[in-house]
Amino acid sequence: FQNSVLDAQLTVLENLKYRAALYGIRGEAFRTRLAEVTALFQLEPLLKRQVGKLSGGQRRRIDIARAIFHQPKLLILDEPTTGLHTADVHRLVDVLQRLTDAGNTVVVIEHNLNVIKMADWIIDLGPEGGDRGGTVVVSGTPEQVADCADSYTGQYLRPYLHGNSSAEN
């Protein structure tokens, strides 16, 4: 979601428990999955805290943990790195890689080039609001997109793939 869907009045644990209950995850199954998700996103110190009192980055981590709690086969994320610190972005990329390695489909709409360069497949829809915005300019591997002269994403991705990581996002 573009904005957090967590209940600000509940604790992190209560939010995760509520989400799990919607999918019939209770008892030992809940405790097992809670331990897994808590470890993935380092949520242990946050579990008893009220969501409304957390930072934006903390809420983003919990939103993503909530989204994967029931182990969906298809996950669609819209700019999941917004508000995350660098270490959290790396953790998220690791989690997404684990999901795809397990045979899940993960679709990410993203502007962070450090995340984009890790993709298996990119669809460049052109610059927002531009003449070609919303139409497929190129699709392919990160290298194929970077090699496309017409690709707005490729223009910015090229330095990342050729060893110059000082490029701006």
Coordinates of N, CA, C and O in Angstrom, one line a residue:
F1 N 0.8 -1.2 0.0 CA 0.0 0.0 0.0 C 0.9 1.3 0.0 O 1.9 1.3 0.6
Q2 N 0.4 2.3 -0.6 CA 1.1 3.6 -0.7 C 1.3 4.1 0.8 O 2.3 4.6 1.1
N3 N 0.2 4.0 1.6 CA 0.3 4.4 2.9 C 0.1 3.2 3.8 O -0.5 2.2 3.4
S4 N 0.5 3.3 5.1 CA 0.4 2.2 6.0 C -1.0 1.8 6.2 O -1.9 2.6 6.3
V5 N -1.3 0.5 6.3 CA -2.6 -0.1 6.6 C -2.7 -0.6 8.0 O -3.7 -1.3 8.3
L6 N -1.7 -0.4 8.8 CA -1.7 -0.9 10.2 C -2.6 -0.1 11.0 O -2.8 1.1 10.8
D7 N -3.2 -0.7 12.1 CA -4.0 0.0 13.0 C -3.1 0.7 14.0 O -2.4 0.0 14.8
A8 N -3.1 2.0 14.0 CA -2.1 2.8 14.8 C -2.4 2.6 16.3 O -1.5 2.9 17.1
Q9 N -3.6 2.2 16.7 CA -4.0 2.1 18.1 C -3.5 0.7 18.7 O -3.4 0.6 19.9
L10 N -3.2 -0.2 17.8 CA -2.8 -1.5 18.3 C -1.3 -1.6 18.3 O -0.6 -0.9 17.7
T11 N -0.8 -2.6 19.1 CA 0.6 -2.9 19.1 C 1.0 -3.6 17.8 O 0.1 -4.1 17.0
V12 N 2.3 -3.7 17.6 CA 2.8 -4.5 16.4 C 2.3 -5.9 16.5 O 1.8 -6.4 15.5
L13 N 2.4 -6.5 17.6 CA 2.0 -7.9 17.8 C 0.5 -8.1 17.5 O 0.1 -9.0 16.8
E14 N -0.3 -7.1 18.0 CA -1.8 -7.2 17.8 C -2.1 -7.1 16.3 O -3.0 -7.7 15.8
N15 N -1.4 -6.2 15.6 CA -1.6 -6.0 14.2 C -1.3 -7.3 13.4 O -2.0 -7.7 12.6
L16 N -0.1 -7.9 13.8 CA 0.3 -9.2 13.1 C -0.7 -10.3 13.5 O -1.1 -11.1 12.6
K17 N -1.1 -10.4 14.7 CA -2.1 -11.4 15.1 C -3.4 -11.3 14.4 O -4.0 -12.2 13.9
Y18 N -3.9 -10.0 14.3 CA -5.1 -9.8 13.5 C -5.0 -10.2 12.1 O -5.9 -10.9 11.6
R19 N -3.9 -9.9 11.4 CA -3.7 -10.2 10.0 C -3.7 -11.8 9.9 O -4.3 -12.3 9.0
A20 N -2.9 -12.4 10.8 CA -2.8 -13.9 10.8 C -4.2 -14.5 10.9 O -4.5 -15.5 10.2
A21 N -5.0 -14.0 11.8 CA -6.3 -14.6 12.1 C -7.2 -14.6 10.8 O -8.0 -15.5 10.6
L22 N -7.0 -13.5 10.0 CA -7.8 -13.4 8.7 C -7.5 -14.6 7.8 O -8.3 -15.0 7.0
Y23 N -6.3 -15.2 8.0 CA -5.9 -16.3 7.1 C -5.9 -17.6 7.9 O -5.4 -18.6 7.5
G24 N -6.5 -17.6 9.1 CA -6.7 -18.9 9.9 C -5.4 -19.3 10.5 O -5.3 -20.5 10.9
I25 N -4.4 -18.4 10.7 CA -3.1 -18.8 11.3 C -3.3 -18.5 12.8 O -3.3 -17.3 13.2
R26 N -3.3 -19.5 13.6 CA -3.5 -19.4 15.0 C -2.6 -20.4 15.8 O -2.0 -21.2 15.1
G27 N -2.5 -20.2 17.1 CA -1.8 -21.2 17.9 C -0.3 -21.3 17.6 O 0.4 -20.4 17.4
E28 N 0.1 -22.6 17.5 CA 1.5 -22.9 17.2 C 1.9 -22.4 15.8 O 3.1 -21.9 15.7
A29 N 1.1 -22.5 14.9 CA 1.4 -22.0 13.5 C 1.7 -20.5 13.6 O 2.6 -20.0 12.9
F30 N 0.9 -19.8 14.4 CA 1.1 -18.3 14.5 C 2.4 -18.1 15.2 O 3.2 -17.2 14.7
R31 N 2.7 -18.8 16.3 CA 3.9 -18.5 17.0 C 5.2 -18.8 16.1 O 6.2 -18.1 16.2
T32 N 5.1 -19.9 15.4 CA 6.2 -20.2 14.5 C 6.4 -19.2 13.4 O 7.5 -18.7 13.2
R33 N 5.3 -18.8 12.8 CA 5.5 -17.7 11.7 C 5.9 -16.4 12.3 O 6.7 -15.7 11.7
L34 N 5.4 -16.1 13.5 CA 5.8 -14.8 14.1 C 7.3 -14.8 14.4 O 7.9 -13.8 14.1
A35 N 7.8 -15.9 14.9 CA 9.3 -16.0 15.1 C 10.0 -15.8 13.8 O 11.1 -15.1 13.8
E36 N 9.6 -16.4 12.7 CA 10.2 -16.2 11.4 C 10.2 -14.8 10.9 O 11.3 -14.2 10.6
V37 N 9.1 -14.2 10.9 CA 8.9 -12.8 10.4 C 9.6 -11.8 11.3 O 10.2 -10.9 10.9
T38 N 9.5 -12.0 12.6 CA 10.2 -11.2 13.6 C 11.7 -11.2 13.3 O 12.4 -10.1 13.3
A39 N 12.3 -12.4 13.1 CA 13.7 -12.5 12.8 C 14.1 -11.8 11.5 O 15.1 -11.1 11.4
L40 N 13.3 -12.0 10.4 CA 13.5 -11.5 9.1 C 13.6 -9.9 9.2 O 14.5 -9.3 8.5
F41 N 12.7 -9.3 9.9 CA 12.6 -7.8 9.9 C 13.1 -7.2 11.2 O 12.9 -6.0 11.5
Q42 N 13.7 -8.0 12.1 CA 14.2 -7.6 13.4 C 13.2 -6.7 14.2 O 13.4 -5.6 14.5
L43 N 12.0 -7.4 14.4 CA 10.9 -6.7 15.0 C 10.8 -7.0 16.5 O 9.9 -6.4 17.2
E44 N 11.6 -7.8 17.1 CA 11.5 -8.2 18.5 C 11.3 -7.0 19.4 O 10.4 -6.9 20.2
P45 N 12.2 -5.9 19.3 CA 12.0 -4.8 20.2 C 10.8 -4.0 20.0 O 10.4 -3.1 20.8
L46 N 10.1 -4.2 18.9 CA 8.9 -3.4 18.5 C 7.6 -4.1 18.8 O 6.5 -3.4 18.8
L47 N 7.6 -5.4 19.1 CA 6.3 -6.2 19.2 C 5.3 -5.6 20.2 O 4.1 -5.6 19.9
K48 N 5.7 -5.1 21.3 CA 4.8 -4.6 22.3 C 4.5 -3.1 22.2 O 3.8 -2.5 23.0
R49 N 5.1 -2.5 21.2 CA 4.9 -1.0 21.0 C 3.7 -0.7 20.2 O 3.4 -1.4 19.2
Q50 N 3.0 0.4 20.5 CA 1.9 0.8 19.7 C 2.3 1.4 18.4 O 3.3 2.2 18.3
V51 N 1.7 0.9 17.3 CA 2.2 1.3 16.0 C 2.2 2.8 15.7 O 3.1 3.3 15.1
G52 N 1.2 3.5 16.3 CA 1.1 4.9 16.1 C 2.3 5.7 16.7 O 2.5 6.9 16.3
K53 N 3.1 5.1 17.5 CA 4.2 5.7 18.1 C 5.5 5.4 17.5 O 6.6 5.7 18.0
L54 N 5.5 4.6 16.3 CA 6.7 4.2 15.6 C 7.0 5.2 14.5 O 6.2 5.9 14.0
S55 N 8.3 5.1 14.1 CA 8.8 5.9 13.0 C 8.2 5.4 11.7 O 7.7 4.3 11.6
G56 N 8.2 6.2 10.6 CA 7.7 5.8 9.3 C 8.4 4.5 8.8 O 7.8 3.6 8.2
G57 N 9.8 4.5 9.0 CA 10.5 3.3 8.5 C 10.2 2.1 9.3 O 10.1 1.0 8.7
Q58 N 9.9 2.2 10.6 CA 9.5 1.0 11.4 C 8.1 0.5 10.9 O 7.9 -0.7 10.8
R59 N 7.2 1.5 10.7 CA 5.9 1.1 10.2 C 6.0 0.4 8.8 O 5.3 -0.6 8.6
R60 N 6.9 0.9 8.0 CA 7.1 0.3 6.6 C 7.5 -1.2 6.8 O 7.0 -2.1 6.1
R61 N 8.5 -1.4 7.7 CA 8.9 -2.8 7.9 C 7.8 -3.7 8.4 O 7.7 -4.8 8.0
I62 N 7.0 -3.2 9.3 CA 5.9 -4.0 9.8 C 4.8 -4.2 8.7 O 4.2 -5.3 8.6
D63 N 4.6 -3.2 7.9 CA 3.6 -3.3 6.8 C 4.1 -4.5 5.9 O 3.2 -5.3 5.5
I64 N 5.3 -4.5 5.6 CA 5.9 -5.6 4.7 C 5.8 -7.0 5.4 O 5.4 -8.0 4.8
A65 N 6.2 -7.0 6.7 CA 6.1 -8.2 7.5 C 4.6 -8.7 7.5 O 4.3 -9.9 7.3
R66 N 3.7 -7.8 7.7 CA 2.3 -8.1 7.6 C 1.8 -8.7 6.3 O 1.1 -9.7 6.2
A67 N 2.4 -8.1 5.2 CA 2.0 -8.6 3.9 C 2.5 -10.0 3.6 O 1.9 -10.7 2.8
I68 N 3.6 -10.4 4.2 CA 4.1 -11.7 3.9 C 3.8 -12.7 4.9 O 4.2 -13.9 4.8
F69 N 3.1 -12.3 6.0 CA 2.9 -13.2 7.1 C 2.2 -14.5 6.7 O 2.6 -15.6 7.2
H70 N 1.3 -14.4 5.8 CA 0.5 -15.6 5.4 C 1.2 -16.3 4.2 O 0.6 -17.3 3.6
Q71 N 2.4 -16.0 3.9 CA 3.2 -16.6 2.8 C 2.5 -16.6 1.5 O 2.2 -17.7 0.9
P72 N 2.2 -15.5 0.9 CA 1.4 -15.4 -0.3 C 2.3 -15.9 -1.5 O 3.6 -15.8 -1.4
K73 N 1.7 -16.5 -2.5 CA 2.4 -17.0 -3.7 C 2.7 -15.8 -4.6 O 3.6 -15.9 -5.4
L74 N 1.9 -14.7 -4.5 CA 2.1 -13.5 -5.3 C 2.1 -12.4 -4.4 O 1.2 -12.2 -3.6
L75 N 3.1 -11.6 -4.5 CA 3.3 -10.4 -3.7 C 3.5 -9.2 -4.6 O 4.5 -9.2 -5.4
I76 N 2.7 -8.1 -4.5 CA 2.9 -6.9 -5.3 C 3.2 -5.8 -4.3 O 2.4 -5.5 -3.4
L77 N 4.3 -5.2 -4.4 CA 4.8 -4.1 -3.5 C 5.0 -2.8 -4.3 O 5.6 -2.8 -5.3
D78 N 4.4 -1.7 -3.8 CA 4.5 -0.4 -4.5 C 5.5 0.4 -3.7 O 5.2 0.9 -2.6
E79 N 6.7 0.6 -4.2 CA 7.7 1.4 -3.6 C 8.0 1.0 -2.1 O 7.9 1.9 -1.2
P80 N 8.3 -0.2 -1.9 CA 8.5 -0.7 -0.5 C 9.7 -0.1 0.2 O 9.7 -0.2 1.5
T81 N 10.6 0.5 -0.5 CA 11.8 1.0 0.2 C 11.6 2.4 0.7 O 12.5 3.0 1.4
T82 N 10.5 3.1 0.4 CA 10.2 4.4 0.9 C 10.3 4.5 2.4 O 9.6 3.7 3.1
G83 N 11.1 5.3 2.9 CA 11.3 5.5 4.4 C 12.2 4.6 5.1 O 12.4 4.6 6.3
L84 N 12.8 3.6 4.3 CA 13.7 2.6 4.9 C 15.1 3.1 4.9 O 15.6 3.8 4.0
H85 N 15.8 2.8 6.0 CA 17.3 3.0 6.1 C 18.0 2.0 5.1 O 17.4 1.0 4.8
T86 N 19.2 2.3 4.8 CA 20.0 1.4 3.9 C 20.0 0.0 4.4 O 19.8 -0.9 3.5
A87 N 20.2 -0.2 5.6 CA 20.3 -1.6 6.1 C 18.9 -2.3 6.0 O 18.9 -3.5 5.6
D88 N 17.8 -1.6 6.2 CA 16.5 -2.1 6.0 C 16.2 -2.5 4.5 O 15.6 -3.4 4.2
V89 N 16.7 -1.6 3.6 CA 16.6 -1.9 2.2 C 17.3 -3.2 1.8 O 16.7 -4.1 1.1
H90 N 18.5 -3.4 2.3 CA 19.3 -4.6 2.0 C 18.5 -5.8 2.6 O 18.4 -6.9 2.0
R91 N 18.0 -5.7 3.8 CA 17.2 -6.7 4.5 C 16.0 -7.1 3.6 O 15.7 -8.2 3.4
L92 N 15.3 -6.1 3.1 CA 14.1 -6.3 2.3 C 14.5 -7.0 1.0 O 13.8 -7.9 0.6
V93 N 15.5 -6.6 0.3 CA 16.0 -7.2 -0.9 C 16.3 -8.7 -0.6 O 15.9 -9.6 -1.4
D94 N 16.9 -9.0 0.5 CA 17.2 -10.4 0.9 C 15.9 -11.2 1.1 O 15.8 -12.3 0.6
V95 N 14.9 -10.6 1.8 CA 13.6 -11.2 2.0 C 12.9 -11.5 0.6 O 12.4 -12.6 0.4
L96 N 12.9 -10.5 -0.3 CA 12.3 -10.7 -1.6 C 13.0 -11.8 -2.4 O 12.4 -12.6 -3.1
Q97 N 14.4 -11.8 -2.3 CA 15.1 -12.9 -3.0 C 14.8 -14.3 -2.4 O 14.6 -15.2 -3.2
R98 N 14.6 -14.4 -1.1 CA 14.2 -15.6 -0.5 C 12.8 -16.1 -1.0 O 12.6 -17.3 -1.3
L99 N 11.9 -15.1 -1.1 CA 10.6 -15.4 -1.6 C 10.6 -15.9 -3.1 O 10.0 -16.9 -3.4
T100 N 11.4 -15.3 -3.9 CA 11.5 -15.7 -5.3 C 12.2 -17.1 -5.4 O 11.8 -17.9 -6.2
D101 N 13.2 -17.3 -4.6 CA 14.0 -18.5 -4.6 C 13.0 -19.7 -4.2 O 13.2 -20.8 -4.6
A102 N 12.0 -19.4 -3.3 CA 11.1 -20.4 -2.9 C 9.9 -20.6 -3.9 O 9.0 -21.3 -3.6
G103 N 10.0 -19.9 -5.1 CA 9.0 -20.1 -6.1 C 7.9 -19.2 -6.1 O 6.9 -19.3 -6.9
N104 N 8.0 -18.1 -5.3 CA 6.9 -17.1 -5.3 C 7.1 -16.1 -6.4 O 8.3 -15.9 -6.8
T105 N 6.1 -15.4 -6.7 CA 6.2 -14.3 -7.7 C 6.1 -13.0 -6.9 O 5.2 -12.7 -6.2
V106 N 7.1 -12.1 -7.2 CA 7.2 -10.8 -6.5 C 7.3 -9.8 -7.6 O 8.2 -9.8 -8.4
V107 N 6.3 -8.8 -7.5 CA 6.3 -7.7 -8.4 C 6.5 -6.5 -7.6 O 5.8 -6.2 -6.6
V108 N 7.5 -5.7 -8.0 CA 7.9 -4.5 -7.2 C 7.9 -3.3 -8.1 O 8.5 -3.3 -9.2
I109 N 7.1 -2.3 -7.7 CA 7.2 -1.0 -8.4 C 8.1 -0.1 -7.6 O 7.9 0.1 -6.4
E110 N 9.2 0.3 -8.2 CA 10.3 0.9 -7.4 C 11.1 1.9 -8.2 O 11.2 1.8 -9.4
H111 N 11.6 2.9 -7.4 CA 12.5 3.9 -8.0 C 13.9 3.8 -7.5 O 14.8 4.5 -8.0
N112 N 14.1 3.0 -6.5 CA 15.5 2.9 -5.9 C 16.3 2.0 -6.8 O 16.1 0.8 -6.9
L113 N 17.3 2.6 -7.4 CA 18.1 1.9 -8.4 C 18.9 0.8 -7.8 O 19.2 -0.2 -8.5
N114 N 19.3 0.9 -6.5 CA 19.9 -0.3 -5.9 C 19.1 -1.5 -5.8 O 19.5 -2.6 -5.8
V115 N 17.8 -1.3 -5.7 CA 16.8 -2.4 -5.7 C 16.5 -2.9 -7.2 O 16.5 -4.1 -7.5
I116 N 16.4 -1.9 -8.1 CA 16.0 -2.2 -9.5 C 17.1 -3.1 -10.1 O 16.8 -4.0 -10.8
K117 N 18.4 -2.8 -9.8 CA 19.5 -3.5 -10.4 C 19.5 -5.0 -10.0 O 20.1 -5.8 -10.6
M118 N 18.8 -5.3 -8.9 CA 18.7 -6.7 -8.4 C 17.6 -7.5 -9.0 O 17.5 -8.7 -8.8
A119 N 16.8 -6.9 -9.9 CA 15.6 -7.5 -10.4 C 16.0 -8.6 -11.4 O 17.0 -8.5 -12.1
D120 N 15.1 -9.6 -11.6 CA 15.3 -10.6 -12.6 C 14.8 -10.0 -14.0 O 15.3 -10.3 -15.0
W121 N 13.8 -9.2 -13.9 CA 13.1 -8.6 -15.1 C 12.6 -7.2 -14.8 O 12.0 -7.0 -13.7
I122 N 12.8 -6.3 -15.7 CA 12.3 -4.9 -15.5 C 11.4 -4.6 -16.7 O 11.6 -4.9 -17.8
I123 N 10.3 -3.9 -16.4 CA 9.5 -3.3 -17.4 C 9.5 -1.8 -17.2 O 9.1 -1.3 -16.1
D124 N 10.1 -1.1 -18.1 CA 10.3 0.4 -18.0 C 9.0 1.0 -18.7 O 8.9 0.9 -19.9
L125 N 8.2 1.7 -17.9 CA 7.0 2.3 -18.4 C 7.2 3.8 -18.7 O 6.3 4.6 -18.9
G126 N 8.5 4.2 -18.8 CA 8.8 5.6 -19.2 C 8.6 6.5 -18.1 O 8.1 6.2 -17.0
P127 N 9.0 7.8 -18.3 CA 8.9 8.8 -17.2 C 7.5 9.1 -16.9 O 6.6 9.2 -17.8
E128 N 7.2 9.4 -15.6 CA 5.8 9.7 -15.2 C 5.4 11.0 -15.9 O 6.2 12.0 -15.9
G129 N 4.2 11.0 -16.5 CA 3.7 12.3 -17.0 C 4.3 12.7 -18.3 O 3.9 13.7 -18.9
G130 N 5.4 12.0 -18.8 CA 6.0 12.4 -20.0 C 5.2 11.9 -21.2 O 4.1 11.3 -21.1
D131 N 5.7 12.3 -22.4 CA 5.0 11.9 -23.6 C 4.7 10.4 -23.7 O 3.7 10.0 -24.2
R132 N 5.7 9.6 -23.2 CA 5.6 8.2 -23.3 C 5.3 7.5 -22.0 O 5.4 6.3 -21.8
G133 N 5.0 8.3 -20.9 CA 4.7 7.7 -19.6 C 3.6 6.8 -19.7 O 2.5 7.0 -20.3
G134 N 3.7 5.6 -19.0 CA 2.7 4.6 -19.0 C 2.7 3.6 -20.1 O 1.9 2.7 -20.2
T135 N 3.6 3.8 -21.1 CA 3.7 2.8 -22.2 C 5.1 2.1 -22.0 O 6.1 2.7 -21.6
V136 N 5.1 0.9 -22.4 CA 6.3 0.1 -22.3 C 7.4 0.6 -23.2 O 7.2 0.6 -24.5
V137 N 8.5 1.1 -22.7 CA 9.6 1.5 -23.5 C 10.5 0.4 -23.8 O 11.0 0.2 -24.9
V138 N 10.8 -0.5 -22.8 CA 11.6 -1.6 -22.9 C 11.3 -2.6 -21.8 O 10.9 -2.1 -20.7
S139 N 11.5 -3.9 -22.0 CA 11.5 -4.8 -20.9 C 12.6 -5.8 -21.1 O 13.0 -6.1 -22.2
G140 N 13.1 -6.3 -20.0 CA 14.2 -7.2 -20.1 C 15.0 -7.3 -18.8 O 14.5 -6.8 -17.7
T141 N 16.1 -7.9 -18.8 CA 17.0 -7.9 -17.7 C 17.5 -6.5 -17.4 O 17.5 -5.6 -18.3
P142 N 18.1 -6.3 -16.2 CA 18.7 -5.0 -15.9 C 19.7 -4.5 -17.0 O 19.7 -3.4 -17.4
E143 N 20.5 -5.5 -17.5 CA 21.5 -5.1 -18.5 C 20.8 -4.7 -19.8 O 21.3 -3.8 -20.5
Q144 N 19.8 -5.4 -20.2 CA 19.1 -5.1 -21.4 C 18.4 -3.7 -21.3 O 18.5 -3.0 -22.3
V145 N 17.9 -3.4 -20.2 CA 17.2 -2.1 -20.0 C 18.3 -1.0 -20.0 O 18.1 0.0 -20.7
A146 N 19.4 -1.3 -19.4 CA 20.5 -0.3 -19.4 C 21.1 0.0 -20.7 O 21.5 1.1 -21.0
D147 N 21.0 -1.0 -21.6 CA 21.6 -0.9 -23.0 C 20.6 -0.2 -23.9 O 20.9 0.1 -25.1
C148 N 19.3 0.0 -23.5 CA 18.3 0.6 -24.4 C 18.5 2.1 -24.3 O 18.3 2.8 -23.3
A149 N 18.8 2.8 -25.4 CA 19.0 4.2 -25.5 C 17.8 5.0 -25.1 O 17.8 6.1 -24.6
D150 N 16.6 4.4 -25.4 CA 15.3 5.1 -25.2 C 14.8 5.0 -23.7 O 13.8 5.6 -23.4
S151 N 15.5 4.2 -22.9 CA 15.0 3.9 -21.6 C 15.4 4.9 -20.6 O 16.6 5.1 -20.3
Y152 N 14.5 5.6 -20.0 CA 14.7 6.5 -18.9 C 15.4 5.8 -17.7 O 16.3 6.3 -17.1
T153 N 14.8 4.6 -17.4 CA 15.4 3.8 -16.3 C 16.8 3.4 -16.6 O 17.7 3.5 -15.8
G154 N 17.0 2.9 -17.9 CA 18.3 2.5 -18.3 C 19.4 3.6 -18.2 O 20.5 3.3 -17.9
Q155 N 19.0 4.8 -18.5 CA 19.9 5.9 -18.4 C 20.5 6.0 -17.0 O 21.7 6.3 -16.9
Y156 N 19.7 5.8 -16.0 CA 20.1 5.9 -14.6 C 20.7 4.6 -14.1 O 21.5 4.6 -13.2
L157 N 20.3 3.5 -14.7 CA 20.7 2.2 -14.3 C 22.1 1.9 -14.8 O 22.9 1.2 -14.1
R158 N 22.5 2.4 -15.9 CA 23.7 2.1 -16.6 C 24.9 2.3 -15.7 O 25.7 1.4 -15.6
P159 N 25.1 3.4 -15.0 CA 26.3 3.6 -14.1 C 26.3 2.6 -13.0 O 27.4 2.1 -12.5
Y160 N 25.2 2.1 -12.5 CA 25.1 1.1 -11.4 C 25.6 -0.2 -11.8 O 26.2 -0.9 -11.1
L161 N 25.3 -0.5 -13.1 CA 25.7 -1.8 -13.6 C 27.2 -1.8 -14.1 O 27.7 -2.9 -14.3
H162 N 27.7 -0.7 -14.3 CA 29.1 -0.6 -14.9 C 30.1 -0.1 -13.8 O 31.1 0.5 -14.1
G163 N 29.7 -0.4 -12.5 CA 30.7 -0.1 -11.4 C 30.7 1.2 -10.8 O 31.4 1.5 -9.9
N164 N 29.9 2.2 -11.3 CA 29.9 3.5 -10.8 C 28.7 3.7 -9.9 O 27.7 4.2 -10.4
S165 N 28.8 3.3 -8.6 CA 27.6 3.3 -7.8 C 27.4 4.7 -7.1 O 26.6 4.8 -6.3
S166 N 28.1 5.7 -7.6 CA 27.9 7.0 -7.0 C 26.8 7.8 -7.7 O 26.5 8.9 -7.4
A167 N 26.1 7.1 -8.7 CA 25.0 7.8 -9.4 C 23.9 8.1 -8.4 O 23.7 7.4 -7.4
E168 N 23.2 9.1 -8.7 CA 22.1 9.5 -7.8 C 20.8 8.8 -8.1 O 20.6 8.4 -9.3
N169 N 20.0 8.5 -7.1 CA 18.7 7.9 -7.3 C 17.7 8.9 -7.9 O 17.8 10.0 -7.7

